C-alpha atoms as a PDB file:
ATOM      1  CA  MET A   1      90.461 157.170 134.993  1.00  0.00           C
ATOM      2  CA  THR A   2      91.042 153.376 135.234  1.00  0.00           C
ATOM      3  CA  ASN A   3      94.359 151.675 136.378  1.00  0.00           C
ATOM      4  CA  TYR A   4      95.647 149.067 133.850  1.00  0.00           C
ATOM      5  CA  GLU A   5      98.459 146.694 134.387  1.00  0.00           C
ATOM      6  CA  VAL A   6     100.882 146.693 131.174  1.00  0.00           C
ATOM      7  CA  LEU A   7     103.236 143.828 130.557  1.00  0.00           C
ATOM      8  CA  ILE A   8     105.945 144.523 127.837  1.00  0.00           C
ATOM      9  CA  GLY A   9     108.093 141.504 126.525  1.00  0.00           C
ATOM     10  CA  THR A  10     111.045 142.619 124.538  1.00  0.00           C
ATOM     11  CA  GLY A  11     112.417 140.249 121.949  1.00  0.00           C
ATOM     12  CA  ASP A  12     115.916 139.942 120.440  1.00  0.00           C
ATOM     13  CA  ASN A  13     116.604 143.730 119.956  1.00  0.00           C
ATOM     14  CA  ASP A  14     116.844 145.856 123.098  1.00  0.00           C
ATOM     15  CA  SER A  15     116.790 149.647 123.729  1.00  0.00           C
ATOM     16  CA  ASP A  16     117.306 152.112 126.658  1.00  0.00           C
ATOM     17  CA  SER A  17     115.059 154.520 124.842  1.00  0.00           C
ATOM     18  CA  LYS A  18     111.720 156.089 126.078  1.00  0.00           C
ATOM     19  CA  ILE A  19     108.663 154.310 125.360  1.00  0.00           C
ATOM     20  CA  GLN A  20     105.052 155.624 125.669  1.00  0.00           C
ATOM     21  CA  ILE A  21     101.692 153.927 124.941  1.00  0.00           C
ATOM     22  CA  SER A  22      98.203 155.079 124.389  1.00  0.00           C
ATOM     23  CA  LEU A  23      94.975 152.930 124.074  1.00  0.00           C
ATOM     24  CA  ILE A  24      92.547 153.227 121.196  1.00  0.00           C
ATOM     25  CA  ASN A  25      88.755 151.929 121.327  1.00  0.00           C
ATOM     26  CA  SER A  26      86.602 150.703 118.676  1.00  0.00           C
ATOM     27  CA  GLN A  27      85.305 154.211 117.822  1.00  0.00           C
ATOM     28  CA  GLY A  28      88.943 155.417 117.182  1.00  0.00           C
ATOM     29  CA  GLU A  29      88.898 157.498 120.322  1.00  0.00           C
ATOM     30  CA  GLU A  30      92.460 157.439 122.012  1.00  0.00           C
ATOM     31  CA  THR A  31      93.895 158.179 125.210  1.00  0.00           C
ATOM     32  CA  ALA A  32      96.962 160.520 126.217  1.00  0.00           C
ATOM     33  CA  LEU A  33     100.288 158.877 125.800  1.00  0.00           C
ATOM     34  CA  VAL A  34     101.485 157.347 129.068  1.00  0.00           C
ATOM     35  CA  LYS A  35     104.926 156.016 129.884  1.00  0.00           C
ATOM     36  CA  PRO A  36     104.322 152.652 131.499  1.00  0.00           C
ATOM     37  CA  THR A  37     106.544 152.523 134.864  1.00  0.00           C
ATOM     38  CA  ALA A  38     107.832 149.217 136.029  1.00  0.00           C
ATOM     39  CA  TYR A  39     107.409 148.727 139.692  1.00  0.00           C
ATOM     40  CA  ALA A  40     110.786 147.169 140.127  1.00  0.00           C
ATOM     41  CA  THR A  41     112.658 149.920 138.427  1.00  0.00           C
ATOM     42  CA  PRO A  42     110.395 153.060 138.353  1.00  0.00           C
ATOM     43  CA  ASN A  43     113.182 155.590 137.120  1.00  0.00           C
ATOM     44  CA  ARG A  44     114.669 153.704 134.145  1.00  0.00           C
ATOM     45  CA  ASP A  45     114.086 153.062 130.493  1.00  0.00           C
ATOM     46  CA  ASN A  46     115.854 149.959 129.922  1.00  0.00           C
ATOM     47  CA  TYR A  47     114.050 147.247 127.722  1.00  0.00           C
ATOM     48  CA  GLU A  48     116.637 144.345 127.706  1.00  0.00           C
ATOM     49  CA  LYS A  49     117.011 141.762 125.237  1.00  0.00           C
ATOM     50  CA  GLY A  50     114.546 138.808 126.143  1.00  0.00           C
ATOM     51  CA  SER A  51     113.130 140.711 129.122  1.00  0.00           C
ATOM     52  CA  ILE A  52     109.819 141.436 130.648  1.00  0.00           C
ATOM     53  CA  GLU A  53     108.538 144.711 132.192  1.00  0.00           C
ATOM     54  CA  ILE A  54     105.700 144.498 134.655  1.00  0.00           C
ATOM     55  CA  CYS A  55     103.894 147.920 135.098  1.00  0.00           C
ATOM     56  CA  GLN A  56     100.948 148.201 137.180  1.00  0.00           C
ATOM     57  CA  ASN A  57      98.492 151.158 138.009  1.00  0.00           C
ATOM     58  CA  VAL A  58      99.210 152.596 134.787  1.00  0.00           C
ATOM     59  CA  PRO A  59      96.326 155.300 134.280  1.00  0.00           C
ATOM     60  CA  PHE A  60      94.332 155.575 131.167  1.00  0.00           C
ATOM     61  CA  ASP A  61      91.103 157.514 130.478  1.00  0.00           C
ATOM     62  CA  LEU A  62      89.126 155.384 127.931  1.00  0.00           C
ATOM     63  CA  GLU A  63      85.615 154.978 127.260  1.00  0.00           C
ATOM     64  CA  GLY A  64      84.882 151.260 126.632  1.00  0.00           C
ATOM     65  CA  ASP A  65      87.489 148.698 125.877  1.00  0.00           C
ATOM     66  CA  PRO A  66      90.689 148.923 123.948  1.00  0.00           C
ATOM     67  CA  CYS A  67      91.018 147.534 120.484  1.00  0.00           C
ATOM     68  CA  SER A  68      94.461 148.462 119.671  1.00  0.00           C
ATOM     69  CA  VAL A  69      97.529 150.146 121.321  1.00  0.00           C
ATOM     70  CA  ARG A  70      99.877 152.920 119.907  1.00  0.00           C
ATOM     71  CA  ILE A  71     103.546 152.537 120.636  1.00  0.00           C
ATOM     72  CA  LYS A  72     105.648 155.556 120.581  1.00  0.00           C
ATOM     73  CA  PHE A  73     109.484 154.913 120.626  1.00  0.00           C
ATOM     74  CA  SER A  74     112.032 157.469 120.810  1.00  0.00           C
ATOM     75  CA  GLY A  75     114.980 155.430 119.792  1.00  0.00           C
ATOM     76  CA  ASP A  76     116.152 153.891 116.660  1.00  0.00           C
ATOM     77  CA  GLU A  77     114.790 150.285 116.832  1.00  0.00           C
ATOM     78  CA  TRP A  78     113.473 147.955 119.514  1.00  0.00           C
ATOM     79  CA  ARG A  79     111.774 144.655 118.966  1.00  0.00           C
ATOM     80  CA  LEU A  80     108.388 144.273 120.714  1.00  0.00           C
ATOM     81  CA  GLY A  81     107.948 140.523 121.512  1.00  0.00           C
ATOM     82  CA  GLY A  82     104.553 140.807 123.088  1.00  0.00           C
ATOM     83  CA  ILE A  83     102.233 143.268 125.034  1.00  0.00           C
ATOM     84  CA  TRP A  84      99.512 142.288 127.661  1.00  0.00           C
ATOM     85  CA  ILE A  85      97.099 144.964 129.167  1.00  0.00           C
ATOM     86  CA  THR A  86      94.701 144.219 131.846  1.00  0.00           C
ATOM     87  CA  ASN A  87      92.067 146.493 133.330  1.00  0.00           C
ATOM     88  CA  GLN A  88      92.784 146.111 137.165  1.00  0.00           C
ATOM     89  CA  GLU A  89      89.026 146.655 137.996  1.00  0.00           C
ATOM     90  CA  ASN A  90      87.384 143.940 136.176  1.00  0.00           C
ATOM     91  CA  LEU A  91      90.550 141.812 134.895  1.00  0.00           C
ATOM     92  CA  LYS A  92      89.505 142.003 131.366  1.00  0.00           C
ATOM     93  CA  THR A  93      92.743 141.463 129.290  1.00  0.00           C
ATOM     94  CA  TRP A  94      93.846 142.218 125.803  1.00  0.00           C
ATOM     95  CA  TYR A  95      97.180 141.128 124.169  1.00  0.00           C
ATOM     96  CA  ALA A  96      99.488 141.070 120.907  1.00  0.00           C
ATOM     97  CA  ILE A  97     102.481 139.010 120.123  1.00  0.00           C
ATOM     98  CA  PRO A  98     103.617 140.930 117.234  1.00  0.00           C
ATOM     99  CA  ASN A  99     107.384 140.109 117.423  1.00  0.00           C
ATOM    100  CA  GLN A 100     107.760 143.343 115.535  1.00  0.00           C
ATOM    101  CA  MET A 101     110.694 145.949 115.050  1.00  0.00           C
ATOM    102  CA  ILE A 102     109.557 149.290 116.361  1.00  0.00           C
ATOM    103  CA  THR A 103     111.362 152.380 115.016  1.00  0.00           C
ATOM    104  CA  THR A 104     111.034 156.158 115.680  1.00  0.00           C
ATOM    105  CA  ASN A 105     107.731 156.051 113.770  1.00  0.00           C
ATOM    106  CA  ASP A 106     104.548 155.320 115.887  1.00  0.00           C
ATOM    107  CA  GLU A 107     103.238 151.962 115.493  1.00  0.00           C
ATOM    108  CA  VAL A 108      99.524 150.893 116.098  1.00  0.00           C
ATOM    109  CA  ILE A 109      99.158 147.252 117.155  1.00  0.00           C
ATOM    110  CA  GLU A 110      95.894 145.468 117.102  1.00  0.00           C
ATOM    111  CA  LEU A 111      94.841 143.683 120.388  1.00  0.00           C
ATOM    112  CA  GLN A 112      92.952 140.633 120.833  1.00  0.00           C
ATOM    113  CA  THR A 113      91.340 138.601 123.878  1.00  0.00           C
ATOM    114  CA  ILE A 114      91.195 135.017 124.619  1.00  0.00           C
ATOM    115  CA  SER A 115      87.824 133.408 124.109  1.00  0.00           C
ATOM    116  CA  SER A 116      87.350 129.647 124.304  1.00  0.00           C
ATOM    117  CA  GLY A 117      83.664 129.689 124.111  1.00  0.00           C
ATOM    118  CA  GLU A 118      83.452 127.336 126.956  1.00  0.00           C
ATOM    119  CA  ALA A 119      81.356 128.229 130.028  1.00  0.00           C
ATOM    120  CA  SER A 120      83.174 127.749 133.422  1.00  0.00           C
ATOM    121  CA  GLU A 121      82.925 128.004 136.987  1.00  0.00           C
ATOM    122  CA  SER A 122      84.894 131.063 138.493  1.00  0.00           C
ATOM    123  CA  TYR A 123      87.560 131.128 141.223  1.00  0.00           C
ATOM    124  CA  GLU A 124      89.131 133.488 143.535  1.00  0.00           C
ATOM    125  CA  SER A 125      92.353 131.650 143.692  1.00  0.00           C
ATOM    126  CA  PHE A 126      94.193 128.709 141.924  1.00  0.00           C
ATOM    127  CA  THR A 127      96.643 125.865 142.992  1.00  0.00           C
ATOM    128  CA  GLY A 128      99.078 124.077 140.838  1.00  0.00           C
ATOM    129  CA  ASP A 129     102.563 122.749 140.428  1.00  0.00           C
ATOM    130  CA  ILE A 130     105.666 124.222 138.671  1.00  0.00           C
ATOM    131  CA  SER A 131     108.306 121.578 137.516  1.00  0.00           C
ATOM    132  CA  THR A 132     111.848 122.746 137.206  1.00  0.00           C
ATOM    133  CA  GLY A 133     114.283 120.694 134.955  1.00  0.00           C
ATOM    134  CA  SER A 134     118.051 120.980 134.878  1.00  0.00           C
ATOM    135  CA  ASN A 135     118.570 124.565 135.618  1.00  0.00           C
ATOM    136  CA  GLY A 136     117.018 126.113 138.592  1.00  0.00           C
ATOM    137  CA  THR A 137     116.922 129.706 139.761  1.00  0.00           C
ATOM    138  CA  ASN A 138     116.587 132.019 142.721  1.00  0.00           C
ATOM    139  CA  ASP A 139     115.666 135.029 140.503  1.00  0.00           C
ATOM    140  CA  LYS A 140     112.075 136.393 140.944  1.00  0.00           C
ATOM    141  CA  VAL A 141     109.590 134.414 138.891  1.00  0.00           C
ATOM    142  CA  PHE A 142     106.069 135.773 137.962  1.00  0.00           C
ATOM    143  CA  LEU A 143     102.982 134.030 136.749  1.00  0.00           C
ATOM    144  CA  LYS A 144      99.952 135.314 134.846  1.00  0.00           C
ATOM    145  CA  LEU A 145      96.883 133.101 134.356  1.00  0.00           C
ATOM    146  CA  PHE A 146      94.371 133.767 131.632  1.00  0.00           C
ATOM    147  CA  ASP A 147      90.756 132.169 131.367  1.00  0.00           C
ATOM    148  CA  GLY A 148      88.754 131.528 128.343  1.00  0.00           C
ATOM    149  CA  ASN A 149      86.529 134.508 128.916  1.00  0.00           C
ATOM    150  CA  GLY A 150      89.063 137.298 128.219  1.00  0.00           C
ATOM    151  CA  ARG A 151      90.090 137.781 131.757  1.00  0.00           C
ATOM    152  CA  SER A 152      93.354 137.067 133.754  1.00  0.00           C
ATOM    153  CA  THR A 153      95.020 137.551 137.024  1.00  0.00           C
ATOM    154  CA  LEU A 154      97.528 140.154 137.442  1.00  0.00           C
ATOM    155  CA  ALA A 155     101.022 139.093 137.181  1.00  0.00           C
ATOM    156  CA  GLN A 156     102.238 137.763 140.602  1.00  0.00           C
ATOM    157  CA  ARG A 157     105.164 135.866 142.185  1.00  0.00           C
ATOM    158  CA  PRO A 158     103.647 132.320 142.903  1.00  0.00           C
ATOM    159  CA  GLY A 159     102.972 131.752 146.464  1.00  0.00           C
ATOM    160  CA  ALA A 160     103.663 128.815 148.821  1.00  0.00           C
ATOM    161  CA  PRO A 161     100.807 126.281 149.151  1.00  0.00           C
ATOM    162  CA  ASP A 162      99.872 127.685 152.609  1.00  0.00           C
ATOM    163  CA  GLY A 163      99.635 131.190 151.576  1.00  0.00           C
ATOM    164  CA  ALA A 164      99.710 133.196 148.209  1.00  0.00           C
ATOM    165  CA  LEU A 165     101.636 136.250 150.012  1.00  0.00           C
ATOM    166  CA  ASP A 166     104.373 133.854 151.089  1.00  0.00           C
ATOM    167  CA  VAL A 167     106.205 133.976 147.757  1.00  0.00           C
ATOM    168  CA  ILE A 168     108.503 131.214 146.568  1.00  0.00           C
ATOM    169  CA  ASN A 169     112.051 132.509 146.298  1.00  0.00           C
ATOM    170  CA  ASP A 170     114.020 129.313 145.081  1.00  0.00           C
ATOM    171  CA  TRP A 171     113.024 127.068 142.203  1.00  0.00           C
ATOM    172  CA  GLU A 172     115.436 124.324 142.470  1.00  0.00           C
ATOM    173  CA  GLU A 173     116.757 121.993 139.809  1.00  0.00           C
ATOM    174  CA  GLY A 174     114.806 118.703 139.279  1.00  0.00           C
ATOM    175  CA  THR A 175     111.942 119.588 141.816  1.00  0.00           C
ATOM    176  CA  LEU A 176     108.127 119.821 141.534  1.00  0.00           C
ATOM    177  CA  GLN A 177     106.932 122.833 143.612  1.00  0.00           C
ATOM    178  CA  ALA A 178     103.348 123.508 144.527  1.00  0.00           C
ATOM    179  CA  TYR A 179     102.027 127.029 144.419  1.00  0.00           C
ATOM    180  CA  THR A 180      98.959 129.258 144.889  1.00  0.00           C
ATOM    181  CA  ALA A 181      97.954 132.284 142.953  1.00  0.00           C
ATOM    182  CA  SER A 182      95.076 134.896 143.632  1.00  0.00           C
ATOM    183  CA  ALA A 183      92.652 136.403 141.168  1.00  0.00           C
ATOM    184  CA  LEU A 184      92.422 139.361 143.488  1.00  0.00           C
ATOM    185  CA  SER A 185      89.763 141.903 142.526  1.00  0.00           C
ATOM    186  CA  GLU A 186      87.475 139.441 140.506  1.00  0.00           C
ATOM    187  CA  LYS A 187      86.966 135.728 140.040  1.00  0.00           C
ATOM    188  CA  ILE A 188      88.105 134.137 136.768  1.00  0.00           C
ATOM    189  CA  GLY A 189      87.330 130.993 135.173  1.00  0.00           C
ATOM    190  CA  ASP A 190      89.236 127.726 134.095  1.00  0.00           C
ATOM    191  CA  ILE A 191      92.825 128.588 132.740  1.00  0.00           C
ATOM    192  CA  GLU A 192      93.618 128.626 129.108  1.00  0.00           C
ATOM    193  CA  TYR A 193      96.878 130.165 128.818  1.00  0.00           C
ATOM    194  CA  ILE A 194      99.734 131.259 131.187  1.00  0.00           C
ATOM    195  CA  LEU A 195     102.380 133.892 130.887  1.00  0.00           C
ATOM    196  CA  LEU A 196     105.458 132.582 132.869  1.00  0.00           C
ATOM    197  CA  SER A 197     108.455 134.982 133.188  1.00  0.00           C
ATOM    198  CA  LYS A 198     111.460 135.943 135.324  1.00  0.00           C
ATOM    199  CA  TYR A 199     113.765 138.735 136.139  1.00  0.00           C
ATOM    200  CA  GLY A 200     117.600 138.303 136.545  1.00  0.00           C
ATOM    201  CA  SER A 201     120.249 136.887 134.263  1.00  0.00           C
ATOM    202  CA  ASN A 202     120.653 133.125 134.950  1.00  0.00           C
ATOM    203  CA  ARG A 203     118.950 130.311 132.973  1.00  0.00           C
ATOM    204  CA  TRP A 204     115.865 128.687 134.325  1.00  0.00           C
ATOM    205  CA  THR A 205     114.361 125.478 132.803  1.00  0.00           C
ATOM    206  CA  PRO A 206     110.683 125.119 133.649  1.00  0.00           C
ATOM    207  CA  ILE A 207     109.210 121.993 132.310  1.00  0.00           C
ATOM    208  CA  ALA A 208     105.459 122.146 133.014  1.00  0.00           C
ATOM    209  CA  VAL A 209     103.008 124.317 135.048  1.00  0.00           C
ATOM    210  CA  THR A 210      99.725 122.978 136.038  1.00  0.00           C
ATOM    211  CA  ALA A 211      96.593 125.261 137.313  1.00  0.00           C
ATOM    212  CA  LYS A 212      93.267 124.421 138.943  1.00  0.00           C
ATOM    213  CA  GLY A 213      90.570 126.436 140.600  1.00  0.00           C
ATOM    214  CA  ALA A 214      90.989 126.299 144.286  1.00  0.00           C
ATOM    215  CA  GLY A 215      88.216 125.080 146.449  1.00  0.00           C
ATOM    216  CA  SER A 216      86.128 123.284 143.748  1.00  0.00           C
ATOM    217  CA  VAL A 217      85.869 119.641 142.941  1.00  0.00           C
ATOM    218  CA  SER A 218      84.600 120.479 139.460  1.00  0.00           C
ATOM    219  CA  SER A 219      87.634 122.483 138.313  1.00  0.00           C
ATOM    220  CA  GLU A 220      89.810 120.737 135.782  1.00  0.00           C
ATOM    221  CA  THR A 221      93.609 120.674 136.204  1.00  0.00           C
ATOM    222  CA  ARG A 222      95.174 122.344 133.144  1.00  0.00           C
ATOM    223  CA  VAL A 223      98.640 121.496 131.995  1.00  0.00           C
ATOM    224  CA  PHE A 224     100.995 123.820 130.164  1.00  0.00           C
ATOM    225  CA  ASN A 225     104.115 122.284 128.793  1.00  0.00           C
ATOM    226  CA  LYS A 226     105.169 123.976 125.627  1.00  0.00           C
ATOM    227  CA  LEU A 227     107.865 125.947 127.653  1.00  0.00           C
ATOM    228  CA  HIS A 228     111.533 126.816 126.938  1.00  0.00           C
ATOM    229  CA  ASN A 229     114.524 127.986 128.872  1.00  0.00           C
ATOM    230  CA  LEU A 230     113.928 131.288 130.473  1.00  0.00           C
ATOM    231  CA  ASN A 231     117.086 133.442 129.807  1.00  0.00           C
ATOM    232  CA  GLU A 232     118.049 136.328 127.513  1.00  0.00           C
ATOM    233  CA  ASP A 233     118.830 134.552 124.431  1.00  0.00           C
ATOM    234  CA  GLU A 234     115.401 132.502 124.420  1.00  0.00           C
ATOM    235  CA  ASN A 235     113.424 135.231 126.245  1.00  0.00           C
ATOM    236  CA  LYS A 236     112.831 135.432 129.906  1.00  0.00           C
ATOM    237  CA  TRP A 237     109.012 134.979 129.316  1.00  0.00           C
ATOM    238  CA  VAL A 238     106.790 132.346 127.575  1.00  0.00           C
ATOM    239  CA  PHE A 239     103.195 132.592 126.530  1.00  0.00           C
ATOM    240  CA  CYS A 240     101.693 129.288 126.446  1.00  0.00           C
ATOM    241  CA  LYS A 241      98.329 127.694 125.706  1.00  0.00           C
ATOM    242  CA  ARG A 242      97.171 124.623 127.701  1.00  0.00           C
ATOM    243  CA  LYS A 243      97.609 121.053 126.563  1.00  0.00           C
ATOM    244  CA  GLU A 244      94.531 119.717 125.013  1.00  0.00           C
ATOM    245  CA  SER A 245      92.884 116.679 126.412  1.00  0.00           C
ATOM    246  CA  LYS A 246      92.853 113.645 124.273  1.00  0.00           C
END
């Protein structure tokens, strides 16, 4: 049995019905259905419009890697915006951005990984800055960093520059705030994508995020600036590829 992190992003159609998932490998072998449990709200079924649910320590017994995920939904309809699944032991990560309406029928969603084909040094932690525009927030903000070799950090609240455990609680309007993030169980390489998300109901306007492997002069600072307001109407999460160097 292996623990996985499962992140579920809801699109423009919410639901308070139960959702279960199973993982399927390339041989067609499938795990038992499991109800992902969000650590912040473990006893509820509430996939709000534009929200993200962060579920960790979700147990699956699967031989090899997943290539697809089955979604079993007990309600009438709900829009799955995105799903990200990470093996918490080796940080290998699979995802899909189907933006698909899910009904009472089971849906099987094909998963993919991020592969840039570039060799990279690996790092235990990362530093960077997050720029806030005209709307700040004191809601909880989460960041997940993805390298080009199919691995990612677990979703975490960005920490202050002097310590990843000292989380940042206030993202003020018009500021540039430095952060740290940890890869935790394994090292990962230079960052290709980020998933930036928040809880709460107010509007936050992130403008740009940078990420650089900590403690290495060879790590390239990557910039992520194709962001949008994080709120219910525009989704409280954004999955963004790095800005290409000219």
